[in-house]
PDB file of C-alpha atoms in Angstrom:
ATOM      1  CA  MET A   1     112.831 230.225 136.563  1.00 58.00           C
ATOM      2  CA  HIS A   2     109.368 231.563 136.076  1.00 62.00           C
ATOM      3  CA  PHE A   3     107.610 231.405 132.712  1.00 63.00           C
ATOM      4  CA  GLU A   4     104.564 233.439 131.746  1.00 76.00           C
ATOM      5  CA  ASN A   5     103.458 231.031 129.016  1.00 86.00           C
ATOM      6  CA  LEU A   6     104.230 227.500 130.180  1.00 89.00           C
ATOM      7  CA  TYR A   7     102.657 225.859 127.142  1.00 94.00           C
ATOM      8  CA  ASN A   8     104.960 227.642 124.708  1.00 92.00           C
ATOM      9  CA  GLU A   9     108.081 227.613 126.880  1.00 91.00           C
ATOM     10  CA  ILE A  10     107.949 223.957 127.927  1.00 93.00           C
ATOM     11  CA  LEU A  11     105.991 222.191 125.194  1.00 95.00           C
ATOM     12  CA  LEU A  12     106.483 224.145 121.955  1.00 94.00           C
ATOM     13  CA  ASN A  13     109.612 226.301 121.975  1.00 93.00           C
ATOM     14  CA  PRO A  14     111.983 223.362 122.556  1.00 93.00           C
ATOM     15  CA  LEU A  15     110.902 222.036 119.161  1.00 92.00           C
ATOM     16  CA  ILE A  16     112.721 224.896 117.489  1.00 86.00           C
ATOM     17  CA  ASP A  17     115.670 222.491 117.833  1.00 68.00           C
ATOM     18  CA  SER A  18     114.628 219.996 115.161  1.00 72.00           C
ATOM     19  CA  LYS A  19     116.791 217.237 116.646  1.00 90.00           C
ATOM     20  CA  LEU A  20     114.415 216.728 119.573  1.00 94.00           C
ATOM     21  CA  ASN A  21     112.018 213.877 118.865  1.00 95.00           C
ATOM     22  CA  LYS A  22     110.780 212.592 122.203  1.00 97.00           C
ATOM     23  CA  LEU A  23     109.128 214.105 125.255  1.00 97.00           C
ATOM     24  CA  LEU A  24     108.956 212.111 128.475  1.00 98.00           C
ATOM     25  CA  ILE A  25     106.503 213.409 131.071  1.00 98.00           C
ATOM     26  CA  VAL A  26     106.037 212.300 134.652  1.00 97.00           C
ATOM     27  CA  SER A  27     103.114 214.191 136.124  1.00 96.00           C
ATOM     28  CA  GLY A  28     101.154 213.609 139.290  1.00 95.00           C
ATOM     29  CA  TYR A  29      97.960 214.411 137.420  1.00 95.00           C
ATOM     30  CA  ALA A  30      97.229 214.487 133.706  1.00 97.00           C
ATOM     31  CA  THR A  31      94.217 214.568 131.434  1.00 96.00           C
ATOM     32  CA  ALA A  32      93.418 213.054 128.090  1.00 97.00           C
ATOM     33  CA  ALA A  33      92.104 216.462 127.009  1.00 97.00           C
ATOM     34  CA  MET A  34      95.538 218.031 127.533  1.00 97.00           C
ATOM     35  CA  SER A  35      97.213 215.179 125.665  1.00 98.00           C
ATOM     36  CA  PHE A  36      94.797 215.494 122.752  1.00 97.00           C
ATOM     37  CA  HIS A  37      95.140 219.284 122.633  1.00 97.00           C
ATOM     38  CA  TYR A  38      98.935 219.120 122.601  1.00 97.00           C
ATOM     39  CA  LEU A  39      99.282 216.251 120.135  1.00 97.00           C
ATOM     40  CA  ASN A  40      96.717 217.798 117.805  1.00 96.00           C
ATOM     41  CA  ASP A  41      98.519 221.146 118.014  1.00 95.00           C
ATOM     42  CA  LEU A  42     101.785 219.419 117.068  1.00 95.00           C
ATOM     43  CA  ARG A  43     100.079 217.659 114.168  1.00 94.00           C
ATOM     44  CA  GLN A  44      98.738 220.973 112.844  1.00 94.00           C
ATOM     45  CA  LYS A  45     102.217 222.504 113.132  1.00 90.00           C
ATOM     46  CA  SER A  46     103.744 219.473 111.342  1.00 90.00           C
ATOM     47  CA  LYS A  47     105.880 218.655 114.374  1.00 90.00           C
ATOM     48  CA  HIS A  48     106.502 214.957 114.934  1.00 90.00           C
ATOM     49  CA  ILE A  49     107.558 213.715 118.348  1.00 94.00           C
ATOM     50  CA  GLU A  50     106.985 210.667 120.494  1.00 97.00           C
ATOM     51  CA  LEU A  51     105.207 211.463 123.752  1.00 98.00           C
ATOM     52  CA  GLN A  52     105.491 209.120 126.732  1.00 98.00           C
ATOM     53  CA  LEU A  53     103.370 210.054 129.738  1.00 98.00           C
ATOM     54  CA  ILE A  54     103.436 208.557 133.231  1.00 97.00           C
ATOM     55  CA  VAL A  55     100.575 209.559 135.535  1.00 96.00           C
ATOM     56  CA  GLY A  56     101.893 209.350 139.071  1.00 91.00           C
ATOM     57  CA  MET A  57      98.944 209.906 141.408  1.00 92.00           C
ATOM     58  CA  ALA A  58      96.492 207.384 139.919  1.00 90.00           C
ATOM     59  CA  LEU A  59      97.230 204.984 142.769  1.00 83.00           C
ATOM     60  CA  LYS A  60      96.376 207.529 145.466  1.00 83.00           C
ATOM     61  CA  ASP A  61      93.559 209.532 143.877  1.00 85.00           C
ATOM     62  CA  GLY A  62      92.348 207.280 141.099  1.00 84.00           C
ATOM     63  CA  LEU A  63      91.709 208.239 137.509  1.00 90.00           C
ATOM     64  CA  THR A  64      88.371 209.095 135.982  1.00 92.00           C
ATOM     65  CA  SER A  65      86.982 206.580 133.543  1.00 94.00           C
ATOM     66  CA  SER A  66      86.728 209.329 130.907  1.00 96.00           C
ATOM     67  CA  ASN A  67      90.451 210.105 131.225  1.00 96.00           C
ATOM     68  CA  HIS A  68      91.357 206.419 131.153  1.00 96.00           C
ATOM     69  CA  SER A  69      89.188 205.893 128.052  1.00 97.00           C
ATOM     70  CA  GLY A  70      90.643 209.023 126.476  1.00 97.00           C
ATOM     71  CA  PHE A  71      94.233 207.924 127.080  1.00 97.00           C
ATOM     72  CA  LYS A  72      93.439 204.486 125.618  1.00 97.00           C
ATOM     73  CA  LYS A  73      91.865 206.047 122.515  1.00 98.00           C
ATOM     74  CA  LEU A  74      94.818 208.379 121.997  1.00 98.00           C
ATOM     75  CA  ALA A  75      97.287 205.493 122.304  1.00 97.00           C
ATOM     76  CA  SER A  76      95.386 202.991 120.176  1.00 97.00           C
ATOM     77  CA  GLU A  77      93.690 205.164 117.550  1.00 97.00           C
ATOM     78  CA  ASP A  78      94.280 208.918 117.340  1.00 96.00           C
ATOM     79  CA  PHE A  79      98.050 208.978 117.926  1.00 96.00           C
ATOM     80  CA  LYS A  80      98.824 205.279 117.776  1.00 95.00           C
ATOM     81  CA  ASN A  81     102.468 205.606 116.783  1.00 92.00           C
ATOM     82  CA  THR A  82     103.370 208.637 118.875  1.00 95.00           C
ATOM     83  CA  PHE A  83     101.600 208.460 122.260  1.00 98.00           C
ATOM     84  CA  ARG A  84     102.105 206.092 125.197  1.00 98.00           C
ATOM     85  CA  CYS A  85     100.600 206.463 128.639  1.00 98.00           C
ATOM     86  CA  SER A  86     101.043 204.479 131.829  1.00 97.00           C
ATOM     87  CA  TYR A  87     100.059 204.839 135.467  1.00 96.00           C
ATOM     88  CA  ILE A  88     101.956 204.347 138.720  1.00 93.00           C
ATOM     89  CA  THR A  89     100.016 201.531 140.393  1.00 90.00           C
ATOM     90  CA  LYS A  90     102.320 200.599 143.276  1.00 90.00           C
ATOM     91  CA  SER A  91     103.401 202.640 146.282  1.00 90.00           C
ATOM     92  CA  PRO A  92     104.656 205.206 146.545  1.00 93.00           C
ATOM     93  CA  ALA A  93     102.502 207.486 144.427  1.00 87.00           C
ATOM     94  CA  VAL A  94     104.533 210.040 142.452  1.00 93.00           C
ATOM     95  CA  HIS A  95     103.591 213.706 142.601  1.00 93.00           C
ATOM     96  CA  SER A  96     106.457 214.954 140.409  1.00 94.00           C
ATOM     97  CA  LYS A  97     106.040 217.180 137.390  1.00 96.00           C
ATOM     98  CA  VAL A  98     108.981 216.522 135.076  1.00 97.00           C
ATOM     99  CA  TYR A  99     109.231 217.200 131.337  1.00 97.00           C
ATOM    100  CA  ILE A 100     112.286 215.641 129.676  1.00 97.00           C
ATOM    101  CA  TRP A 101     113.164 216.431 126.076  1.00 96.00           C
ATOM    102  CA  CYS A 102     115.228 213.814 124.241  1.00 96.00           C
ATOM    103  CA  THR A 103     116.925 213.187 120.970  1.00 94.00           C
ATOM    104  CA  ASN A 104     116.151 209.542 120.398  1.00 91.00           C
ATOM    105  CA  GLU A 105     116.842 207.953 123.789  1.00 91.00           C
ATOM    106  CA  LYS A 106     119.306 210.600 125.006  1.00 96.00           C
ATOM    107  CA  PRO A 107     117.961 213.243 127.423  1.00 96.00           C
ATOM    108  CA  VAL A 108     118.930 216.736 126.265  1.00 94.00           C
ATOM    109  CA  PHE A 109     117.255 218.984 128.834  1.00 92.00           C
ATOM    110  CA  ALA A 110     114.362 218.991 131.268  1.00 95.00           C
ATOM    111  CA  PHE A 111     111.890 221.151 133.112  1.00 93.00           C
ATOM    112  CA  THR A 112     110.513 220.494 136.566  1.00 93.00           C
ATOM    113  CA  GLY A 113     108.097 222.522 138.612  1.00 88.00           C
ATOM    114  CA  SER A 114     104.521 222.762 139.759  1.00 88.00           C
ATOM    115  CA  ALA A 115     102.595 222.326 136.492  1.00 92.00           C
ATOM    116  CA  ASN A 116     100.690 219.073 136.129  1.00 94.00           C
ATOM    117  CA  TYR A 117     100.042 217.932 132.558  1.00 96.00           C
ATOM    118  CA  THR A 118      96.544 219.422 132.480  1.00 95.00           C
ATOM    119  CA  GLN A 119      94.897 222.278 130.641  1.00 93.00           C
ATOM    120  CA  THR A 120      94.193 223.972 133.966  1.00 92.00           C
ATOM    121  CA  ALA A 121      97.909 224.112 134.764  1.00 92.00           C
ATOM    122  CA  PHE A 122      99.049 225.209 131.307  1.00 91.00           C
ATOM    123  CA  PHE A 123      96.308 227.609 130.240  1.00 88.00           C
ATOM    124  CA  LEU A 124      94.708 229.165 133.345  1.00 75.00           C
TER     125      LEU A 124
END
């Protein structure tokens, strides 16, 4: 499948089904800015989900200190009860881009493709 507006198709439209309450993301690369933008957008739309992010290429390419600090702030302050982030720190590095929507702990459907969890991938 090819989507013209990845942000809406992958991250917003699935929430039309009100039973979905968790999004699991495994992305080779991700930014705190994208996480903040998305979580803040959900807050403004009164959508409540738990977001769990795994950054897969941190072992190979590192992670900027600003992104690390941003992820920590999101998880401990801004979205304390809804955002968790972790990094792959042992070989092999993971370059996947997988978005899994769940109802509680049960996967309902998923997207996979070439879009990292960054604003560049979703908005440019």
